[in-house]
Short mmCIF file of C-alpha atoms and ligand atoms in Angstrom, two decimals:
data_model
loop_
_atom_site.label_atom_id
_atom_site.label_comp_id
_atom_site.label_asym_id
_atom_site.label_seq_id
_atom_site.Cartn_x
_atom_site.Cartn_y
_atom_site.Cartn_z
CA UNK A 5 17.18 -39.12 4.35
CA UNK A 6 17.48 -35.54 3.69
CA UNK A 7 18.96 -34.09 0.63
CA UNK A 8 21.71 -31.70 0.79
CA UNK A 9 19.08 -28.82 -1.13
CA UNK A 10 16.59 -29.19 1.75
CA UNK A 11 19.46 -29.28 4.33
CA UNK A 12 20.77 -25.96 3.33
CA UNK A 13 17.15 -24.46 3.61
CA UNK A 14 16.83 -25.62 6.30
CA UNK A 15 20.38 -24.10 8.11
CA UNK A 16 18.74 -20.34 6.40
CA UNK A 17 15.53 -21.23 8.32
CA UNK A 18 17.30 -21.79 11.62
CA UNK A 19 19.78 -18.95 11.69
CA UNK A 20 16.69 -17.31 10.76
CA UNK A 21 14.72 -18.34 13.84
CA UNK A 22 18.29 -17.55 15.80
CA UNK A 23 18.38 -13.51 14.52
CA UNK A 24 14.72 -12.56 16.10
CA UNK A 25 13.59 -12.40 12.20
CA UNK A 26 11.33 -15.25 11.99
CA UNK A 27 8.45 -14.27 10.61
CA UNK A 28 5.02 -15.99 11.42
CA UNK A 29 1.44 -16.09 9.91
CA UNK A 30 -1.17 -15.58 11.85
CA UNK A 31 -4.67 -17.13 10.73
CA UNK A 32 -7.79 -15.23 11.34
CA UNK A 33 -11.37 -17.21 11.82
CA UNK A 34 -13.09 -13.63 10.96
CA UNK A 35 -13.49 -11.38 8.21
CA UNK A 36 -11.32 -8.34 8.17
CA UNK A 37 -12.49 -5.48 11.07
CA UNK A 38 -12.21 -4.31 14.83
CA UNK A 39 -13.63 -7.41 15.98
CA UNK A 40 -11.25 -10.02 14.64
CA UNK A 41 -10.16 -13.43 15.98
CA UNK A 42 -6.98 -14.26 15.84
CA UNK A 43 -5.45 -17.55 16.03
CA UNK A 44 -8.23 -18.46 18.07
CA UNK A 45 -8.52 -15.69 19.97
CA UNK A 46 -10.85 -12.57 19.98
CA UNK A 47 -8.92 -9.44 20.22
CA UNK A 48 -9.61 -5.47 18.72
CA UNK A 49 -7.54 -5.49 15.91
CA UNK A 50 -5.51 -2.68 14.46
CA UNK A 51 -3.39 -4.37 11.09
CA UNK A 52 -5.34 -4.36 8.30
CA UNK A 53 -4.56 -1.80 5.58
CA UNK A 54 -9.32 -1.46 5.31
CA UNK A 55 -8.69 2.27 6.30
CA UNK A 56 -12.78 2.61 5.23
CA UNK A 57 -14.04 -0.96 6.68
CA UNK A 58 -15.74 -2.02 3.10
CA UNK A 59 -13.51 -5.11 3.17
CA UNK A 60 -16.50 -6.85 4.96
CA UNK A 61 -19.23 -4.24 4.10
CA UNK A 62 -23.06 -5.76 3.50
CA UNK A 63 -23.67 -4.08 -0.23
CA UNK A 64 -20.02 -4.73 -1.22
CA UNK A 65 -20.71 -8.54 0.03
CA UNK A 66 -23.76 -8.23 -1.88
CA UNK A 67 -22.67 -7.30 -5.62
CA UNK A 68 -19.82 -9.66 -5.27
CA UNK A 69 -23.07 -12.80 -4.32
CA UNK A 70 -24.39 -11.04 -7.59
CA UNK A 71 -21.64 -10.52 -9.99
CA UNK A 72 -20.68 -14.42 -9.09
CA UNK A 73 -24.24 -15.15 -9.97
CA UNK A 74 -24.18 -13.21 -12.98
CA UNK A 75 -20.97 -13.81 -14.26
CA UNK A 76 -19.39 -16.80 -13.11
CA UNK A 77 -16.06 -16.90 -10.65
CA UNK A 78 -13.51 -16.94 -13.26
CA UNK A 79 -12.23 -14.77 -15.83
CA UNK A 80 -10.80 -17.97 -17.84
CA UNK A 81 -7.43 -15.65 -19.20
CA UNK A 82 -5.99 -12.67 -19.17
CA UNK A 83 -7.54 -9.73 -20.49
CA UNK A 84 -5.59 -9.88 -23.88
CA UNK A 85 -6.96 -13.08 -24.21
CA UNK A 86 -10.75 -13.14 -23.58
CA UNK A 87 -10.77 -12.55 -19.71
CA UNK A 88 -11.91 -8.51 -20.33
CA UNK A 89 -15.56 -8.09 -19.33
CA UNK A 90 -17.95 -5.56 -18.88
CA UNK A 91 -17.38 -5.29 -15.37
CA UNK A 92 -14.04 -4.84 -15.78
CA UNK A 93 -14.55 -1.95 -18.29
CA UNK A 94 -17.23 -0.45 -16.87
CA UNK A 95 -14.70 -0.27 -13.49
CA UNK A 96 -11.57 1.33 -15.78
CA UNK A 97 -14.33 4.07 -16.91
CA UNK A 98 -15.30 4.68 -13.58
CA UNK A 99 -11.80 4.76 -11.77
CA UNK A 100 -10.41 7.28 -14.58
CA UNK A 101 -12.93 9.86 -14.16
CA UNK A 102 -12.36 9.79 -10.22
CA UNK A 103 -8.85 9.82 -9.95
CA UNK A 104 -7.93 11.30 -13.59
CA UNK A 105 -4.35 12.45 -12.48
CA UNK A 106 -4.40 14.44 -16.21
CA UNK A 107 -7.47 15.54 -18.30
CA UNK A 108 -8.60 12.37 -20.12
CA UNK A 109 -6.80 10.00 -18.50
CA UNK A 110 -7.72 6.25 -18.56
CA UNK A 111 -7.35 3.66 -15.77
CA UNK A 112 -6.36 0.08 -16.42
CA UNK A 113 -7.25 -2.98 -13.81
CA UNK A 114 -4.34 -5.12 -12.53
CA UNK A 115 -4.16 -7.84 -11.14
CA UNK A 116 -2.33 -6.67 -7.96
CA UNK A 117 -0.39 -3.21 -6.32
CA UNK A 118 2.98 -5.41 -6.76
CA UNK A 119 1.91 -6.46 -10.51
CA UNK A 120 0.68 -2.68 -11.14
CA UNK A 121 4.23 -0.89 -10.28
CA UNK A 122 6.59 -3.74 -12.16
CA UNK A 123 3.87 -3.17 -15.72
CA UNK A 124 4.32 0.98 -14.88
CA UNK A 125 7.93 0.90 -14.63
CA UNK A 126 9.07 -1.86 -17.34
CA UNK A 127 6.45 0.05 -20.06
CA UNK A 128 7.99 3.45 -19.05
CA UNK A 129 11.69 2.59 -18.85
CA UNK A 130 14.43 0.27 -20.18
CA UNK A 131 18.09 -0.61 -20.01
CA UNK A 132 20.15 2.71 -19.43
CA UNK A 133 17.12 4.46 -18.20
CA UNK A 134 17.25 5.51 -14.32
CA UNK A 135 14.57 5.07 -11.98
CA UNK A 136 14.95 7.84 -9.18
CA UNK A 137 13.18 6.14 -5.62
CA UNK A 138 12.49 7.99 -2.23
CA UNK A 139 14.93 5.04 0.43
CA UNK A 140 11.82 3.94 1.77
CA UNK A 141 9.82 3.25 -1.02
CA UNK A 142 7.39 0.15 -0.97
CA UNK A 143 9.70 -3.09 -1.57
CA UNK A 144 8.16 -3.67 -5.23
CA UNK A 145 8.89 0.05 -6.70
CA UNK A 146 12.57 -1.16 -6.39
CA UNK A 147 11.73 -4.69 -7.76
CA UNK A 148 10.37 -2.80 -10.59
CA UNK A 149 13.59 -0.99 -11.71
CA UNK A 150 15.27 -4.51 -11.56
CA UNK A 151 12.34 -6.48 -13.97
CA UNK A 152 12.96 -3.11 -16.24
CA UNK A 153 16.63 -3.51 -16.61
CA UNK A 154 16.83 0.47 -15.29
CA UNK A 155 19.54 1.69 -12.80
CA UNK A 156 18.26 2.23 -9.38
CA UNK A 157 18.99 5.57 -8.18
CA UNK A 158 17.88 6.01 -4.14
CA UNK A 159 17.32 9.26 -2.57
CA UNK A 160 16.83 10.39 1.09
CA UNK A 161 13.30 10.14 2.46
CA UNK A 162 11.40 12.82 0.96
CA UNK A 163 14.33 14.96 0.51
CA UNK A 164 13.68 17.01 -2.56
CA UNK A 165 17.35 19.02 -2.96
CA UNK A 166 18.85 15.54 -2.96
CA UNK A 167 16.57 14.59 -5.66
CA UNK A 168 17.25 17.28 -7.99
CA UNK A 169 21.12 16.73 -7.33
CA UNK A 170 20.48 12.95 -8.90
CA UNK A 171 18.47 14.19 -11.69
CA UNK A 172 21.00 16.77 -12.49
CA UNK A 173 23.86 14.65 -12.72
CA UNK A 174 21.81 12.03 -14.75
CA UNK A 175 23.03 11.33 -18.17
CA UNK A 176 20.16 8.65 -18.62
CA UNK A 177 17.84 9.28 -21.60
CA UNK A 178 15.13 8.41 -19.76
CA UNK A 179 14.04 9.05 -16.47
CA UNK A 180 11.19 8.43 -13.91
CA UNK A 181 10.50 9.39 -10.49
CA UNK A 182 8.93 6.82 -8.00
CA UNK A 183 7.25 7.56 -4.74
CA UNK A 184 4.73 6.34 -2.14
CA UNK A 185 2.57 8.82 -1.67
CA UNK A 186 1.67 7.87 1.71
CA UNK A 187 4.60 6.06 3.06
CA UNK A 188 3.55 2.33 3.70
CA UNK A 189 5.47 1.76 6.79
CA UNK A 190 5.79 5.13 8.45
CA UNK A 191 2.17 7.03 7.44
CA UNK A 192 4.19 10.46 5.98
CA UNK A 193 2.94 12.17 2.61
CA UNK A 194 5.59 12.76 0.11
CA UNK A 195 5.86 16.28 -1.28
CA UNK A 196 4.43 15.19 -4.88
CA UNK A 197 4.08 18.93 -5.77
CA UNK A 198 8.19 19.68 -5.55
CA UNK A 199 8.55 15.89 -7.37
CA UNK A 200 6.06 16.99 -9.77
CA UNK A 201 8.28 20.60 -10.48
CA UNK A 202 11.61 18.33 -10.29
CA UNK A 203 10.28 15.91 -13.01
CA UNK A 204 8.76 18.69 -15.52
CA UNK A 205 12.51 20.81 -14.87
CA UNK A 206 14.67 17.27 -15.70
CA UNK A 207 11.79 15.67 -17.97
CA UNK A 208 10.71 12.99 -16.38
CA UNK A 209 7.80 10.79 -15.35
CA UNK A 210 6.61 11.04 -11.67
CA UNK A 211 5.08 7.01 -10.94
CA UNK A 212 2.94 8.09 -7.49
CA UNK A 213 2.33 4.61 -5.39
CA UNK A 214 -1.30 5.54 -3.85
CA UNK A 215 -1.42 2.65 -2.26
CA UNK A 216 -2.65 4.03 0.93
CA UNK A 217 -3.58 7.36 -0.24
CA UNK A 218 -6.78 6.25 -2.58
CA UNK A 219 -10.30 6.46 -0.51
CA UNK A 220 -8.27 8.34 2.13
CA UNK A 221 -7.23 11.53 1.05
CA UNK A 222 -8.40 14.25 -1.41
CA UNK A 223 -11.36 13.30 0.14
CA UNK A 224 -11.06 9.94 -1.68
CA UNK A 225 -9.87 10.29 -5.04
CA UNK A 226 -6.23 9.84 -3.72
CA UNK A 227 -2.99 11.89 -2.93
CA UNK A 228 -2.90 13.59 -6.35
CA UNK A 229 -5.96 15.70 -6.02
CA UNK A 230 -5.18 16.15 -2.10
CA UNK A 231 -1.96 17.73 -3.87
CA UNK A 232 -4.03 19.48 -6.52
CA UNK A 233 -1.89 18.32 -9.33
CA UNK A 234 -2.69 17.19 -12.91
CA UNK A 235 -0.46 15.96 -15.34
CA UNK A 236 0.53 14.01 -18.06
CA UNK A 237 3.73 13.12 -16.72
CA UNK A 238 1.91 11.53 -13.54
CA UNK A 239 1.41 8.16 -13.71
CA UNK A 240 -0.74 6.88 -10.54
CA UNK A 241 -1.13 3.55 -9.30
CA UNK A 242 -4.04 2.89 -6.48
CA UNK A 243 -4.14 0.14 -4.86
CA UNK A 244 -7.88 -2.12 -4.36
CA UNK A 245 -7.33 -4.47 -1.38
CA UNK A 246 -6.79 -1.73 0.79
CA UNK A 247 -9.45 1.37 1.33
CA UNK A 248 -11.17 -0.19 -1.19
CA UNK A 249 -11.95 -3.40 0.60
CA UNK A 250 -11.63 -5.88 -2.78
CA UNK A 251 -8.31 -6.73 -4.31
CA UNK A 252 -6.34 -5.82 -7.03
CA UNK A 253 -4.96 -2.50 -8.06
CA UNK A 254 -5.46 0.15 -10.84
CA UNK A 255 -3.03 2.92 -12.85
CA UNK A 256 -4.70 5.75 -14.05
CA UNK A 257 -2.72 7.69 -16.45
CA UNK A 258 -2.94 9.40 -19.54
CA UNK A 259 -3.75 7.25 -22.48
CA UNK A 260 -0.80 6.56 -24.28
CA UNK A 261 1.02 5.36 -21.05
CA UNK A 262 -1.81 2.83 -20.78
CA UNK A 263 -1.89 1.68 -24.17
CA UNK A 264 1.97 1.34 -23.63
CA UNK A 265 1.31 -0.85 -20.92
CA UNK A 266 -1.34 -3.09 -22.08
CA UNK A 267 0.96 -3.49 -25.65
CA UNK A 268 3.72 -3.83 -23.52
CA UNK A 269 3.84 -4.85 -20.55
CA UNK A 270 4.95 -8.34 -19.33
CA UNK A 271 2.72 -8.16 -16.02
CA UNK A 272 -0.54 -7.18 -17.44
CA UNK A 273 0.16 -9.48 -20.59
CA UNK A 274 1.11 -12.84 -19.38
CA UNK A 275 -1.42 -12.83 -15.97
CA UNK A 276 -4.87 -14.04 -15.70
CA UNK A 277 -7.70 -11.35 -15.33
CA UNK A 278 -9.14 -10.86 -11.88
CA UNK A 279 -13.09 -12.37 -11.72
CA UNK A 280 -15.57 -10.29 -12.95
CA UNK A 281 -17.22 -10.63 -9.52
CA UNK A 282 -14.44 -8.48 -7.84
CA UNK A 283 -15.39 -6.06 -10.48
CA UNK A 284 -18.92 -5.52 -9.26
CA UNK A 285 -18.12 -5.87 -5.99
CA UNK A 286 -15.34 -3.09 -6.63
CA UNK A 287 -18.10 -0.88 -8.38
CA UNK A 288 -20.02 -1.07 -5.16
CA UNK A 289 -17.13 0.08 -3.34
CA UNK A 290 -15.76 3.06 -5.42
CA UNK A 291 -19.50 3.98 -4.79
CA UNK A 292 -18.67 3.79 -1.10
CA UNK A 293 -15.65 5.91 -1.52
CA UNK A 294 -17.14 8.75 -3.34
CA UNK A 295 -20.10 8.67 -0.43
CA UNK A 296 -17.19 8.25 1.84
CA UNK A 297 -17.56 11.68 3.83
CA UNK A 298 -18.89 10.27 6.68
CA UNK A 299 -16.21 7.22 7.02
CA UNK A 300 -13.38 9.50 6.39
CA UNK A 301 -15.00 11.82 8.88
CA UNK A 302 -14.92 8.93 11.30
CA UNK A 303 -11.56 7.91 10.58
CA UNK A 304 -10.13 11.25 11.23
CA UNK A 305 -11.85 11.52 14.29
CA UNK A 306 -10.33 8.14 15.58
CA UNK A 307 -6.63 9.06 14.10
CA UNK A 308 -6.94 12.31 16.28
CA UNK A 309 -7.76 10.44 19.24
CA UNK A 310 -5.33 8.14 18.81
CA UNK A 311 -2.67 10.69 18.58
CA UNK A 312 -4.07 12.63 21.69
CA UNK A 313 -3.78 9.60 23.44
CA UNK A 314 -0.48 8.88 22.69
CA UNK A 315 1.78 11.40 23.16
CA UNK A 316 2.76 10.18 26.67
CA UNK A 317 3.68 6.87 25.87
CA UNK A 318 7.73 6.35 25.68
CA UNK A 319 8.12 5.30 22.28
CA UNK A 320 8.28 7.37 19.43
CA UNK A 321 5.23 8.20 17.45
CA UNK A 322 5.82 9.36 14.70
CA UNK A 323 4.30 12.48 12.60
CA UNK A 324 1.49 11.07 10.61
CA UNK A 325 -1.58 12.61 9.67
CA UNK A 326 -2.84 9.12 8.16
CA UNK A 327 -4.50 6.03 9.42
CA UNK A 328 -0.64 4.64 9.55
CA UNK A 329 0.55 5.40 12.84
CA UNK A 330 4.02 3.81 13.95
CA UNK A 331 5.45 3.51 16.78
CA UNK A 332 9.02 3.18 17.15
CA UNK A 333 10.64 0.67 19.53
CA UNK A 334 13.84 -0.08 17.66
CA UNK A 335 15.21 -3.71 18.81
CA UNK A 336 13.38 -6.35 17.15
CA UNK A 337 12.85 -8.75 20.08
CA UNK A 338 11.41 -5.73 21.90
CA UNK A 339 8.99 -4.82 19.30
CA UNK A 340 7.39 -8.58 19.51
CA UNK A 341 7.49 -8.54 23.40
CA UNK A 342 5.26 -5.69 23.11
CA UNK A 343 3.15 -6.98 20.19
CA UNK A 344 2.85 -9.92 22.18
CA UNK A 345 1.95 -7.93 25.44
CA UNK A 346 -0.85 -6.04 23.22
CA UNK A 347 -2.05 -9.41 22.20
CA UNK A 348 -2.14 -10.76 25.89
CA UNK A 349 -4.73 -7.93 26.65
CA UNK A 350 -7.04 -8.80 23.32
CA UNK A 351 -5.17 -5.84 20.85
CA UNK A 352 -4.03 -6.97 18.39
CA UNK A 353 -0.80 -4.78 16.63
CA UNK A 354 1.32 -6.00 14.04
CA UNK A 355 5.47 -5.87 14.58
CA UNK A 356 7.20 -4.83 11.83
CA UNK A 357 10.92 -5.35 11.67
CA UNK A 358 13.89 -5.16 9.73
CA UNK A 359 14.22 -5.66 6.59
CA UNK A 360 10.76 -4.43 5.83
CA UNK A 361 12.02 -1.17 8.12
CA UNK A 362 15.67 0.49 8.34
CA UNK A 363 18.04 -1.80 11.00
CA UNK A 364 17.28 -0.01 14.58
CA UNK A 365 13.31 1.44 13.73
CA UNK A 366 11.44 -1.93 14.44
CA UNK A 367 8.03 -0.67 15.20
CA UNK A 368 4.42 -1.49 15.92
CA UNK A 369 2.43 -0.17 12.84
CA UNK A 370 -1.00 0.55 14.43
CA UNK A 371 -3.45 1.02 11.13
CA UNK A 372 -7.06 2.71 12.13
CA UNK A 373 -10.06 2.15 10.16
CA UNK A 374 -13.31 3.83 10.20
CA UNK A 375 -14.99 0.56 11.56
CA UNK A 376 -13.08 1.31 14.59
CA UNK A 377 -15.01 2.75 17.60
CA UNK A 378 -13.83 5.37 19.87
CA UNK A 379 -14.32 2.46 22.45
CA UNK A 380 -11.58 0.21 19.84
CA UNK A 381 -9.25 2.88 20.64
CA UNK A 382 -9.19 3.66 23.89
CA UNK A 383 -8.65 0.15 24.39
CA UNK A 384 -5.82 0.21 22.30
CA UNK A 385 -4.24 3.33 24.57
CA UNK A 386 -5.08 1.60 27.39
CA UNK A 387 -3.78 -1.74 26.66
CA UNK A 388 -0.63 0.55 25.25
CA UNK A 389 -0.46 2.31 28.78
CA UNK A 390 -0.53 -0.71 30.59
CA UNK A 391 2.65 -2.77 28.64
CA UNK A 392 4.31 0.25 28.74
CA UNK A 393 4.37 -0.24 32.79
CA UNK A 394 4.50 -4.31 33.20
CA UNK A 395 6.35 -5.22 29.84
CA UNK A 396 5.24 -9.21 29.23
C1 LIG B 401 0.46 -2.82 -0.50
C2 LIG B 401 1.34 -1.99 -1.33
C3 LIG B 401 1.64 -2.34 -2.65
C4 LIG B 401 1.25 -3.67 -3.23
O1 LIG B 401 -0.10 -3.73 -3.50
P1 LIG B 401 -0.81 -5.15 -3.53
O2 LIG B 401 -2.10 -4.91 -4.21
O3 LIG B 401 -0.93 -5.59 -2.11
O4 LIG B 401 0.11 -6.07 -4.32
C5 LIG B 401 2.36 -1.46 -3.41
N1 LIG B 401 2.80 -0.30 -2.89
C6 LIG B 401 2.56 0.06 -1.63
C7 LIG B 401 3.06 1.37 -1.12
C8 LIG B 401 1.83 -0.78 -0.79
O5 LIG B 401 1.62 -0.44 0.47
#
């Protein structure tokens, strides 16, 4: 018989289901790239946040094979404990002189993006503090305020005047921006160079979320240098599963903010180090990145073409200049008739609805990659074209 706790789950599950919000896994029998199969099924797909295709690159595959010979596949604890090894130290040096968002700042490995931004926020601010977010901020920026005790304080996208009016009529001794620098969902670039003027005029820190900005922009060191900023009021966080192909995440940041966080923080303290062999393999790839002219060459030539493509189609694309490129639909059950319409002619194109997006903006979220072909993508446009006139 079933007990009254898994009955009620299971009522949430089915109203679920009911509101067009069900949310399903789908399990891939390839590695990440253009060529992946999908629940069985080969299709071109455009999901995956490997913007530079090293998620299934030979000589990052290789010094992973290595490091696991060398080192072992564990790290055994966290990195207060004894988990800290050279790989993981030689790959803090390496990621603070390339994205050094202040002169002699030092980088610090986490064990994930989500991990990263809840250590940042909870070592910077407290109870009675404010954390000021752009509304459509990566979920986990705002989970962050909440683990720090902080007050939440939500501005307009990317609107800098409304900003300033929140900071101005603060009263909280201590206060800290937070931002995506490339939006997650919607592929725009928040104006860090206003943020950074707004934090040094009201004192605060400015937390940027490069999640999808690191390997991409500034020619790879991330959406600080694209911006040409330094400080030591910026605290950035990159993210390592994404351009970089691996896992894990990094904040680079002046030295006292790290020491803050590795004293301090619950996240880095009480989690278990990352293998060593993700290290090296991550080594590999930062080498990648900083050769990356050529991918992110390629990559901008397939996010043009894409675009040019596009413009006819009679959903809303929006204005990205990024491998994120959205399309609007707006009703939920429309955006998965299409998805599913993509999928019927081998593209695959992830649906993203509510509440990951604002109620009414359900879209696809078409993500290009550098492994992509020109070939990958006018299939996509084609496939696009062709739903567009005999909707599944
Ligand atoms: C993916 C993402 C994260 C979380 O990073 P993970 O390493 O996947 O936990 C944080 N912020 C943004 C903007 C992201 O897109």
């Amino acid at each position: 018989m079933t007990t009254s706790l898994i009955g009620a789950l299971e009522r949430g599950l089915a109203q679920r289901r009911a509101s067009g919000r069900w949310r399903v896994r789908r399990t891939l029998a390839s590695p990440q790239g253009p060529g992946a199969i999908v629940d069985g099924v080969p299709v071109v797909a455009f999901a995956s946040n490997d913007y530079l295709g090293l998620a299934n690159d030979p000589a990052v595959i290789e010094a992973a094979r290595e490091g696991a010979a060398r080192w072992g596949v564990g790290a055994g604890a966290s990195h207060l404990v004894c988990g800290h090894q050279v790989p993981h130290a030689d790959l803090e040096r390496e990621l603070a002189a390339y994205v050094a968002p202040c002169p002699g700042a030092q980088a610090l490995l986490m064990g994930s993006g989500y991990l990263a931004n809840l250590a940042i926020v909870a070592a910077l601010v407290g109870r009675g503090d404010a954390v000021f977010a752009d509304r459509l901020n990566h979920a986990c920026l705002n989970d962050a305020a909440l683990l720090a005790r902080a007050d939440l304080v939500r501005y307009p996208h990317l609107d800098a005047d409304a900003l300033a009016q929140r900071l101005a009529a603060s009263r909280a001794p201590r206060r800290l921006i937070a931002t995506d620098a490339v939006f997650s969902m919607d592929g725009d670039v928040a104006p860090l160079a206003r943020l950074l003027e707004l934090a040094q005029a009201h004192d605060a820190w400015l937390v940027v979320d490069d999640a999808h900005g690191f390997g991409v922009l500034g020619d790879g060191r991330g959406s600080v240098a694209a911006a040409g900023l330094a400080s030591e009021r910026i605290v950035t966080m990159g993210t390592l599963g994404k351009a970089a192909g691996v896992a894990g995440a990094f904040v680079a940041a002046h030295p006292a903010v790290v020491e803050t966080i590795v004293q301090s923080a619950r996240p880095y303290i009480y989690s278990t180090a990352a293998p060593a062999l993700l290290a090296c393999a991550l080594r590999a790839s930062l080498a990648a990145i900083r050769d990356g002219h050529e991918r992110r060459a390629r990559l901008a030539a397939r996010i043009a073409q894409f675009r040019a493509g596009a413009q006819d189609l009679p959903w809303t694309l929006l204005p990205s200049s990024t491998p994120i490129q959205p399309l609007i639909v707006g009703g939920d059950a429309e955006v998965v008739a299409l998805s599913l319409a993509l999928l019927a002619r081998g593209v695959f194109v992830p649906a993203i609805r509510p509440p990951t997006v604002p109620e009414g903006t359900a879209r696809l979220r078409i993500s290009l990659s550098a492994a992509h072909e020109a070939a990958d993508v006018d299939r996509l446009l084609d496939a696009l074209h062709d739903a567009q006139r005999a909707p599944a």
